[in-house]
Coordinates of C-alpha atoms in Angstrom, one line a residue:
M1364 CA 0.0 0.0 0.0
S1365 CA 1.5 3.3 -1.0
V1366 CA 1.4 6.0 1.6
F1367 CA 4.5 8.0 0.5
P1368 CA 5.2 9.6 -2.8
P1369 CA 7.5 7.7 -5.2
I1370 CA 11.2 8.2 -4.7
A1371 CA 12.3 11.6 -5.9
L1372 CA 15.0 11.5 -8.6
K1373 CA 16.7 14.3 -10.5
P1374 CA 15.3 14.6 -14.0
K1375 CA 18.4 13.1 -15.8
V1376 CA 18.5 10.2 -13.3
Y1377 CA 14.8 9.6 -13.8
D1378 CA 15.2 9.4 -17.5
Y1379 CA 18.2 7.1 -17.2
M1380 CA 16.3 4.7 -14.8
K1381 CA 13.3 4.8 -17.1
N1382 CA 15.4 3.9 -20.1
T1383 CA 16.8 0.9 -18.1
F1384 CA 13.4 -0.4 -17.4
M1385 CA 12.0 0.3 -20.9
N1386 CA 15.0 -1.0 -22.9
A1387 CA 14.3 -2.4 -26.4
E1388 CA 14.7 -6.0 -25.5
L1389 CA 12.3 -5.8 -22.6
L1390 CA 9.7 -3.7 -24.6
A1391 CA 9.7 -6.4 -27.3
A1392 CA 9.0 -9.1 -24.7
V1393 CA 6.3 -7.4 -22.5
G1394 CA 5.2 -4.3 -24.3
V1395 CA 5.3 -0.6 -23.5
E1396 CA 2.4 -0.6 -21.0
A1397 CA 3.7 -3.4 -18.8
A1398 CA 7.3 -2.0 -18.8
E1399 CA 6.0 1.5 -17.8
E1400 CA 3.9 0.0 -15.1
R1401 CA 6.9 -2.0 -13.7
F1402 CA 9.0 1.1 -13.6
Q1403 CA 6.4 3.2 -11.8
R1404 CA 5.9 0.4 -9.3
L1405 CA 9.6 0.4 -8.7
L1406 CA 9.6 4.1 -7.9
S1407 CA 6.7 3.6 -5.5
C1408 CA 8.1 0.6 -3.6
L1409 CA 11.6 2.2 -3.1
S1410 CA 10.1 4.8 -0.9
H1411 CA 8.5 2.2 1.4
P1412 CA 10.1 -0.3 3.8
P1413 CA 10.2 -4.0 2.9
A1414 CA 7.5 -6.2 4.4
F1415 CA 9.9 -8.0 6.8
T1416 CA 12.8 -7.2 9.1
C1417 CA 15.4 -9.9 8.5
V1418 CA 18.0 -10.9 11.1
R1419 CA 20.8 -13.4 10.6
A1420 CA 21.2 -15.7 13.6
S1421 CA 24.6 -16.7 14.9
T1422 CA 24.0 -20.4 14.5
H1423 CA 27.8 -21.0 14.9
L1424 CA 27.2 -20.0 18.6
A1425 CA 23.7 -21.4 19.4
P1426 CA 20.9 -23.4 17.7
L1427 CA 18.4 -21.4 15.7
E1428 CA 15.4 -22.3 17.9
E1429 CA 17.3 -21.2 21.0
I1430 CA 18.2 -17.8 19.4
R1431 CA 14.6 -17.4 18.2
H1432 CA 13.3 -18.0 21.8
R1433 CA 15.8 -15.6 23.4
L1434 CA 15.0 -12.9 20.7
G1435 CA 11.3 -13.3 21.4
E1436 CA 11.9 -12.8 25.1
E1437 CA 14.1 -9.7 24.6
L1438 CA 11.6 -8.1 22.2
R1439 CA 8.7 -8.7 24.6
Q1440 CA 10.7 -7.0 27.4
Q1441 CA 11.4 -4.2 25.0
R1442 CA 7.6 -3.8 24.2
C1443 CA 6.8 -3.9 28.0
G1444 CA 9.4 -1.2 28.6
Q1445 CA 7.5 0.9 26.1
H1446 CA 4.2 0.2 27.8
M1447 CA 2.9 -2.0 24.9
C1448 CA 2.3 -5.2 26.9
G1449 CA -0.9 -7.0 26.2
S1450 CA -1.7 -5.2 22.9
E1451 CA -2.7 -7.8 20.4
D1452 CA -1.5 -5.9 17.3
E1453 CA 1.9 -5.4 19.0
E1454 CA 2.6 -9.1 19.6
V1455 CA 6.1 -10.1 18.4
T1456 CA 6.0 -12.7 15.5
I1457 CA 9.3 -14.4 14.6
L1458 CA 9.4 -16.7 11.7
S1459 CA 12.1 -19.1 10.5
H1460 CA 12.9 -18.9 6.8
P1461 CA 12.0 -22.2 5.1
N1462 CA 15.0 -22.3 2.8
I1463 CA 17.8 -20.3 4.7
P1464 CA 18.8 -22.0 7.9
D1465 CA 20.2 -18.9 9.7
V1466 CA 17.5 -16.4 9.0
L1467 CA 14.7 -15.1 11.2
L1468 CA 11.9 -12.9 9.9
L1469 CA 9.8 -10.4 11.7
P1470 CA 6.8 -9.0 9.8
V1471 CA 6.7 -5.2 9.6
I1472 CA 3.2 -3.9 10.7
G1473 CA 2.1 -1.0 8.6
P1474 CA 1.1 1.4 7.5
R1475 CA -0.8 1.9 10.7
S1476 CA -3.5 4.5 11.5
V1477 CA -1.6 7.2 13.5
K1478 CA -3.0 10.6 14.2
Q1479 CA -0.7 13.6 13.5
L1480 CA -0.1 16.0 16.4
G1481 CA 0.4 19.7 16.5
S1482 CA 3.9 19.6 17.9
E1483 CA 6.3 18.6 15.1
V1484 CA 9.9 17.4 14.8
V1485 CA 11.8 17.2 11.5
V1486 CA 14.6 14.7 10.9
G1487 CA 17.0 14.2 8.0
A1488 CA 16.2 11.7 5.2
L1489 CA 18.6 9.1 6.4
C1490 CA 17.3 9.2 9.9
G1491 CA 13.8 9.0 8.5
S1492 CA 14.6 5.9 6.6
A1493 CA 16.0 4.3 9.7
V1494 CA 12.8 5.2 11.7
L1495 CA 10.7 3.4 9.0
R1496 CA 12.8 0.2 9.7
G1497 CA 12.4 0.3 13.5
A1498 CA 14.9 2.8 14.8
H1499 CA 14.3 5.5 17.3
V1500 CA 15.5 9.1 16.6
F1501 CA 18.9 9.9 17.9
A1502 CA 19.8 13.6 18.6
P1503 CA 22.2 14.1 15.6
G1504 CA 19.4 13.3 13.2
I1505 CA 17.1 16.0 14.4
L1506 CA 16.9 19.2 12.2
A1507 CA 13.9 21.1 13.6
T1508 CA 11.8 21.1 16.8
P1509 CA 9.1 23.3 18.4
K1510 CA 10.5 26.4 20.1
F1511 CA 9.8 25.2 23.6
M1512 CA 10.1 21.4 23.3
K1513 CA 11.0 19.7 26.6
A1514 CA 12.0 16.1 27.4
G1515 CA 8.8 14.0 27.8
D1516 CA 6.8 16.0 25.2
T1517 CA 4.8 14.0 22.7
V1518 CA 5.6 15.0 19.1
S1519 CA 5.0 14.0 15.6
V1520 CA 8.1 13.1 13.5
F1521 CA 8.5 14.1 9.9
S1522 CA 11.3 13.4 7.4
D1523 CA 12.8 16.2 5.3
L1524 CA 12.6 14.8 1.7
E1525 CA 14.7 17.4 -0.2
G1526 CA 17.4 18.3 2.4
K1527 CA 16.2 21.9 2.7
C1528 CA 15.5 22.1 6.4
T1529 CA 18.1 24.2 8.2
R1530 CA 19.4 22.6 11.4
G1531 CA 17.9 24.4 14.5
S1532 CA 14.7 25.5 12.7
K1533 CA 11.6 25.9 14.8
N1534 CA 9.0 25.6 12.0
F1535 CA 9.7 23.9 8.6
Q1536 CA 7.1 23.9 5.9
G1537 CA 9.1 22.3 3.1
K1538 CA 8.4 18.9 1.4
R1539 CA 8.2 16.3 4.2
V1540 CA 6.4 13.1 5.1
F1541 CA 4.9 11.9 8.4
L1542 CA 6.7 8.9 10.1
G1543 CA 4.8 8.6 13.4
N1544 CA 4.7 9.9 17.0
G1545 CA 7.2 9.7 19.8
L1546 CA 8.3 11.0 23.1
A1547 CA 11.1 13.6 23.3
G1548 CA 14.1 12.5 25.2
L1549 CA 15.9 15.8 25.3
D1550 CA 15.0 19.5 25.6
R1551 CA 15.5 21.6 22.4
S1552 CA 18.2 23.5 24.2
S1553 CA 20.2 20.2 24.8
I1554 CA 19.9 19.4 21.0
F1555 CA 20.9 22.7 19.5
C1556 CA 22.2 25.1 22.1
T1557 CA 25.5 23.5 22.8
N1558 CA 29.1 23.7 21.4
E1559 CA 29.6 20.0 22.1
P1560 CA 28.6 17.2 19.6
V1561 CA 25.1 16.2 20.5
K1562 CA 24.5 12.6 21.6
G1563 CA 21.7 10.4 23.0
L1564 CA 18.1 9.4 22.3
G1565 CA 16.3 12.4 20.8
I1566 CA 12.9 10.8 20.2
Q1567 CA 11.6 7.5 21.3
M1568 CA 9.1 6.3 18.7
V1569 CA 6.0 5.0 20.5
E1570 CA 3.5 5.2 17.5
P1571 CA 5.5 4.7 14.3
L1572 CA 3.6 4.5 11.0
Y1573 CA 5.5 1.3 10.4
Q1574 CA 6.0 -0.9 13.5
S1575 CA 9.2 -2.8 13.5
P1576 CA 11.4 -3.7 16.5
S1577 CA 14.4 -1.7 17.5
F1578 CA 17.5 -3.9 17.6
D1579 CA 19.7 -1.5 19.4
G1580 CA 21.6 -3.6 22.0
V1581 CA 19.5 -6.7 21.5
L1582 CA 21.5 -9.9 21.7
P1583 CA 24.5 -8.4 19.8
S1584 CA 26.4 -11.7 19.6
L1585 CA 23.4 -13.8 18.5
V1586 CA 21.5 -11.7 16.0
F1587 CA 22.8 -9.4 13.2
L1588 CA 20.4 -7.1 11.4
Q1589 CA 20.9 -7.7 7.7
N1590 CA 18.8 -7.5 4.5
L1591 CA 17.6 -10.9 3.2
P1592 CA 19.5 -10.7 -0.1
S1593 CA 22.7 -9.9 1.8
V1594 CA 22.4 -13.1 3.7
V1595 CA 21.7 -15.0 0.5
V1596 CA 25.1 -13.8 -0.9
G1597 CA 27.0 -15.6 1.8
H1598 CA 25.2 -18.9 1.1
V1599 CA 25.7 -18.5 -2.7
L1600 CA 29.4 -18.0 -2.2
G1601 CA 29.4 -21.4 -0.5
P1602 CA 32.5 -21.1 1.8
R1603 CA 34.0 -24.3 3.1
P1604 CA 36.1 -25.0 6.2
G1605 CA 39.8 -24.5 5.7
E1606 CA 39.5 -22.2 2.7
R1607 CA 41.1 -18.8 2.3
I1608 CA 38.4 -16.3 1.2
L1609 CA 38.6 -12.6 0.2
D1610 CA 35.9 -10.0 0.8
M1611 CA 37.1 -7.1 -1.3
C1612 CA 34.8 -4.2 -0.2
A1613 CA 33.9 -5.6 3.2
A1614 CA 32.6 -2.7 5.4
P1615 CA 30.7 -2.8 7.7
G1616 CA 31.5 -6.6 7.8
G1617 CA 28.1 -8.3 7.8
K1618 CA 28.9 -10.5 4.9
T1619 CA 32.5 -11.0 6.1
C1620 CA 31.2 -12.3 9.4
H1621 CA 28.6 -14.5 7.7
I1622 CA 31.3 -16.1 5.6
A1623 CA 33.4 -16.8 8.6
A1624 CA 30.4 -18.2 10.5
L1625 CA 29.5 -20.5 7.6
M1626 CA 33.1 -21.8 7.7
G1627 CA 32.8 -22.5 11.4
G1628 CA 35.9 -20.4 12.0
Q1629 CA 38.0 -23.0 10.1
G1630 CA 40.1 -21.1 7.6
E1631 CA 40.8 -17.4 6.9
V1632 CA 38.6 -14.6 5.7
V1633 CA 40.5 -11.5 4.5
A1634 CA 38.4 -8.3 4.6
L1635 CA 39.5 -5.2 2.8
D1636 CA 38.2 -1.6 2.9
K1637 CA 40.0 1.6 2.2
I1638 CA 38.4 3.6 5.0
R1639 CA 40.1 3.0 8.3
S1640 CA 37.1 3.7 10.6
K1641 CA 35.1 1.2 8.6
V1642 CA 37.8 -1.4 9.0
E1643 CA 37.6 -0.9 12.8
R1644 CA 33.9 -1.6 12.6
I1645 CA 34.6 -4.8 10.7
R1646 CA 37.0 -5.9 13.5
Q1647 CA 34.5 -4.9 16.2
N1648 CA 31.7 -6.9 14.5
A1649 CA 34.0 -9.9 14.2
K1650 CA 34.9 -9.6 17.9
T1651 CA 31.2 -9.3 18.9
L1652 CA 30.3 -12.4 16.9
H1653 CA 33.3 -14.4 18.3
L1654 CA 34.9 -14.9 14.9
D1655 CA 38.7 -14.9 15.1
C1656 CA 39.5 -16.1 11.6
I1657 CA 38.8 -12.6 10.1
R1658 CA 41.8 -10.5 9.1
A1659 CA 40.7 -6.9 8.3
H1660 CA 43.0 -4.6 6.4
C1661 CA 42.7 -0.9 5.5
F1662 CA 43.6 -1.1 1.8
N1663 CA 42.3 -0.2 -1.7
S1664 CA 41.2 -3.4 -3.3
V1665 CA 41.9 -2.1 -6.8
Q1666 CA 45.6 -2.4 -5.8
A1667 CA 45.4 -5.7 -3.9
V1668 CA 47.5 -7.8 -6.4
S1669 CA 51.2 -7.9 -5.6
G1670 CA 53.7 -7.4 -8.4
D1671 CA 56.7 -8.0 -6.0
P1672 CA 58.3 -11.4 -6.6
A1673 CA 59.6 -11.4 -3.0
R1674 CA 56.0 -11.7 -1.8
E1675 CA 55.4 -14.9 -3.9
T1676 CA 56.6 -16.9 -0.9
E1677 CA 53.2 -16.2 0.6
G1678 CA 51.7 -18.3 -2.0
T1679 CA 54.0 -21.2 -0.9
E1680 CA 53.2 -20.7 2.7
C1681 CA 49.5 -20.6 2.1
E1682 CA 49.4 -23.6 -0.2
H1683 CA 49.5 -25.6 3.0
R1684 CA 46.2 -24.0 3.8
R1685 CA 44.6 -25.1 0.6
Q1686 CA 45.9 -28.6 1.2
T1687 CA 44.3 -28.6 4.6
A1688 CA 41.0 -27.4 3.1
S1689 CA 41.2 -30.3 0.6
W1690 CA 41.8 -32.8 3.4
L1691 CA 38.9 -31.4 5.4
R1692 CA 36.5 -31.6 2.4
S1693 CA 37.7 -35.2 1.5
G1694 CA 36.7 -36.7 4.8
C1695 CA 39.8 -38.9 4.9
E1696 CA 41.1 -40.3 8.3
E1697 CA 44.0 -37.9 8.5
A1698 CA 41.9 -34.8 8.0
Q1699 CA 41.3 -34.3 11.7
D1700 CA 45.0 -34.6 12.5
R1701 CA 45.8 -32.1 9.7
A1702 CA 43.1 -29.8 10.8
Q1703 CA 44.6 -29.6 14.3
G1704 CA 47.5 -27.8 12.9
R1705 CA 45.2 -25.2 11.3
E1706 CA 45.9 -22.5 13.9
Q1707 CA 49.6 -22.7 13.2
L1708 CA 48.9 -22.4 9.4
N1709 CA 46.7 -19.4 10.1
L1710 CA 49.5 -17.7 11.9
S1711 CA 51.9 -18.4 9.0
C1712 CA 49.6 -16.7 6.5
Q1713 CA 48.0 -14.0 8.5
S1714 CA 51.2 -12.1 8.9
F1715 CA 51.1 -11.3 5.3
G1716 CA 48.8 -8.3 4.5
P1717 CA 47.8 -6.8 1.1
P1718 CA 48.9 -6.7 -1.6
F1719 CA 48.6 -10.4 -2.3
P1720 CA 50.2 -12.7 -4.9
P1721 CA 48.0 -13.9 -7.8
E1722 CA 45.7 -16.8 -7.2
S1723 CA 45.9 -16.4 -3.4
F1724 CA 42.2 -17.1 -2.7
D1725 CA 39.8 -20.0 -3.0
R1726 CA 36.8 -17.8 -3.2
V1727 CA 36.3 -14.0 -3.7
L1728 CA 33.3 -11.9 -2.8
L1729 CA 33.0 -8.6 -4.7
D1730 CA 30.1 -6.9 -3.1
A1731 CA 30.9 -3.9 -5.2
P1732 CA 30.5 -0.2 -4.5
C1733 CA 27.3 0.9 -6.4
S1734 CA 24.7 3.6 -6.9
G1735 CA 22.6 2.0 -4.2
L1736 CA 19.4 2.5 -6.1
G1737 CA 17.8 -0.6 -4.6
Q1738 CA 18.0 0.5 -1.0
R1739 CA 14.6 0.8 0.8
P1740 CA 13.1 2.9 2.1
S1741 CA 14.6 5.8 0.2
M1742 CA 12.3 8.7 -0.5
A1743 CA 14.8 10.9 -2.4
C1744 CA 18.1 10.5 -4.3
S1745 CA 20.2 13.7 -4.4
W1746 CA 22.8 12.2 -6.8
G1747 CA 23.1 13.5 -10.4
L1748 CA 23.6 11.3 -13.4
K1749 CA 27.4 11.6 -13.3
E1750 CA 27.5 10.2 -9.9
V1751 CA 25.1 7.3 -10.6
C1752 CA 27.1 6.4 -13.7
S1753 CA 30.4 6.6 -12.1
Y1754 CA 30.4 3.1 -10.5
Q1755 CA 30.6 0.9 -13.6
P1756 CA 34.3 1.7 -14.4
L1757 CA 35.3 1.2 -10.7
Q1758 CA 33.4 -2.2 -10.6
R1759 CA 35.3 -3.4 -13.6
K1760 CA 38.7 -2.4 -12.1
L1761 CA 37.8 -4.4 -9.0
F1762 CA 36.6 -7.3 -11.1
H1763 CA 40.1 -7.4 -12.9
T1764 CA 41.7 -7.5 -9.5
A1765 CA 39.4 -10.2 -8.2
M1766 CA 40.2 -12.4 -11.3
Q1767 CA 43.9 -12.1 -10.6
L1768 CA 43.5 -13.0 -6.9
L1769 CA 41.2 -16.0 -7.5
R1770 CA 42.8 -19.4 -8.0
R1771 CA 41.9 -21.6 -10.9
G1772 CA 38.8 -23.6 -10.0
G1773 CA 37.8 -20.9 -7.5
V1774 CA 34.4 -19.1 -7.1
L1775 CA 33.8 -15.4 -7.6
V1776 CA 30.4 -13.9 -6.5
Y1777 CA 29.6 -10.4 -7.7
S1778 CA 26.8 -8.5 -6.0
T1779 CA 25.3 -5.0 -5.8
C1780 CA 22.3 -3.3 -4.0
T1781 CA 21.3 -1.4 -7.1
V1782 CA 18.7 -2.0 -9.9
T1783 CA 20.5 -0.6 -13.0
L1784 CA 21.4 -2.8 -15.9
A1785 CA 24.8 -1.0 -16.3
E1786 CA 25.9 -2.2 -12.8
N1787 CA 24.3 -5.7 -13.0
E1788 CA 23.5 -7.7 -16.1
E1789 CA 25.7 -5.5 -18.3
Q1790 CA 28.7 -6.2 -16.0
V1791 CA 28.0 -10.0 -16.3
A1792 CA 27.9 -9.8 -20.1
W1793 CA 31.2 -7.8 -20.1
A1794 CA 32.8 -10.2 -17.6
L1795 CA 31.9 -13.3 -19.7
K1796 CA 33.3 -11.6 -22.8
T1797 CA 36.5 -10.2 -21.1
F1798 CA 37.4 -13.4 -19.2
P1799 CA 36.8 -16.5 -21.3
C1800 CA 37.8 -18.6 -18.3
L1801 CA 34.7 -17.6 -16.5
T1802 CA 31.4 -19.5 -16.5
L1803 CA 28.2 -18.7 -14.7
Q1804 CA 27.2 -21.1 -12.0
P1805 CA 23.8 -22.0 -10.4
Q1806 CA 23.0 -20.3 -7.2
E1807 CA 21.7 -21.9 -4.0
P1808 CA 19.5 -20.7 -2.6
H1809 CA 17.8 -19.0 -5.5
I1810 CA 14.8 -17.1 -4.1
G1811 CA 15.0 -14.0 -6.3
A1812 CA 13.9 -13.4 -9.9
E1813 CA 16.0 -14.1 -12.9
G1814 CA 18.2 -11.5 -14.5
M1815 CA 16.5 -8.7 -16.4
M1816 CA 16.5 -8.4 -20.2
G1817 CA 18.4 -5.7 -21.9
A1818 CA 22.1 -6.7 -21.6
G1819 CA 22.1 -9.3 -24.5
L1820 CA 22.3 -12.3 -22.1
S1821 CA 20.6 -15.6 -23.2
P1822 CA 17.6 -16.8 -21.3
D1823 CA 19.7 -19.6 -19.8
Q1824 CA 22.3 -17.1 -18.6
R1825 CA 19.6 -14.8 -17.1
R1826 CA 18.2 -17.8 -15.2
L1827 CA 21.5 -18.4 -13.5
L1828 CA 21.5 -14.8 -12.2
Q1829 CA 19.5 -13.6 -9.2
R1830 CA 17.8 -10.2 -9.2
F1831 CA 15.7 -9.2 -6.3
S1832 CA 13.0 -7.1 -7.9
P1833 CA 10.5 -5.9 -5.3
E1834 CA 8.5 -4.1 -8.0
L1835 CA 7.4 -7.4 -9.5
S1836 CA 5.2 -8.1 -6.4
W1837 CA 4.4 -4.6 -5.3
A1838 CA 1.0 -4.1 -6.9
G1839 CA -0.5 -7.5 -6.5
P1840 CA -2.0 -9.3 -3.5
P1841 CA 0.7 -10.7 -1.1
P1842 CA 1.4 -14.4 -1.2
V1843 CA -0.5 -16.5 1.3
A1844 CA 2.7 -17.8 2.9
L1845 CA 4.4 -15.0 4.8
P1846 CA 8.0 -16.2 4.1
S1847 CA 7.2 -16.2 0.3
R1848 CA 6.4 -12.5 0.6
A1849 CA 9.7 -12.0 2.4
D1850 CA 11.5 -13.4 -0.7
T1851 CA 9.9 -10.9 -3.0
D1852 CA 9.3 -7.7 -0.9
T1853 CA 13.0 -7.0 -0.3
I1854 CA 15.5 -4.3 -1.2
G1855 CA 16.6 -4.3 -4.8
F1856 CA 19.7 -6.5 -5.1
F1857 CA 21.7 -8.5 -7.7
I1858 CA 23.9 -11.6 -7.5
A1859 CA 26.0 -13.4 -10.0
K1860 CA 28.2 -16.4 -9.3
F1861 CA 31.1 -17.4 -11.5
Q1862 CA 33.7 -20.2 -11.6
K1863 CA 37.2 -19.7 -13.0
S1864 CA 38.4 -22.6 -15.1

């Protein structure tokens, strides 16, 4: 149900997106009217939150059912703390995903009937998007409040769609949308009239338009808030114990930690990101989730291949790791004895940071920097066409590096959280042409749609791709089975899986 206007795009970006979803190949297959309808549905659904909140359970630390039970208890206590106990429509429902063994799903309730109040607070667009997915409002996100707002006041919260609200305003009449009602946690003077950076809870949302639990501080080592397609990526990569795996653009580390958990901590996951603060966040997430096989480095992945012959010795050292991985997979009697020496092998390899020798990794995840036009909810995109189109060349540079670092027989997974052809199917067509040693591989699980027409890929090739296209189910009635709706009403996302021969 649409309660917000479609995502606002700059005119040139709008035309670019429309041309993507009304390309000649697609028009020939479905016709102008169906293609136009799909594009308009996409714009509408992008401004709304997905139908489910997805959390990845740390099944390497505890059984799924135990985590689900503990999560239910935590969220019930949270509701009682917000004086919501006993309200039938506020009961916490937690579902297991039928096809993904470490996913828990919580239906998002909304849009709800919430009455707007006379006292209004305006928050930034990013803060507003977080509120629609269950977050409270923290003080740095607040742009405008009533002149005499005091802690404890009940206020209506609005999101500034165009970024035109001046911080510290008392009355903003620009383009905005209503998000729900909450209780002020701070006086106005504490938010704006200070020389120190403002911190703390600004507004506790008690009547959000979309009801979804807040996960702030909830079972931090056992549940990790993550979009469903992002969890699918880790399973598609298929990491195995004892392997050496590279996550090229890893921050904030959700996929990195998932890979390490799927390996049971047996092996090495190398995570790269070029922003130091983000690398620290990867390390903190790994520590919180008790995953000590992750090695995070502050490094530009484009430059991650070594041209120094002196570093080729790392390949010899770490060949022992690949042998151990092979023994572990084989199930032979000596595998356990060999595996017991794994920690020593880890130490011999982890001392070597980037750049790495060619063919250093068994599997590579390239979750590439992208235009992010599949993220939900997103009510406005401030980028111009030049920014939106700037990612394809960078993605290809990263792809070249990934191919050099991947061993023969290894697996490369490429993913984005955008919906453009240029960053998704066109990149697959380019990769297959540029690297004859690459072949597309089936994906498991495959719960998204097939690849979109328009890049010249064959039907068989498109079926091997996985595009999460929320617009395909946005207009029709939701599926009877709730987890089926969770598979379709997601963020926009894309996954391709390759093997290097």
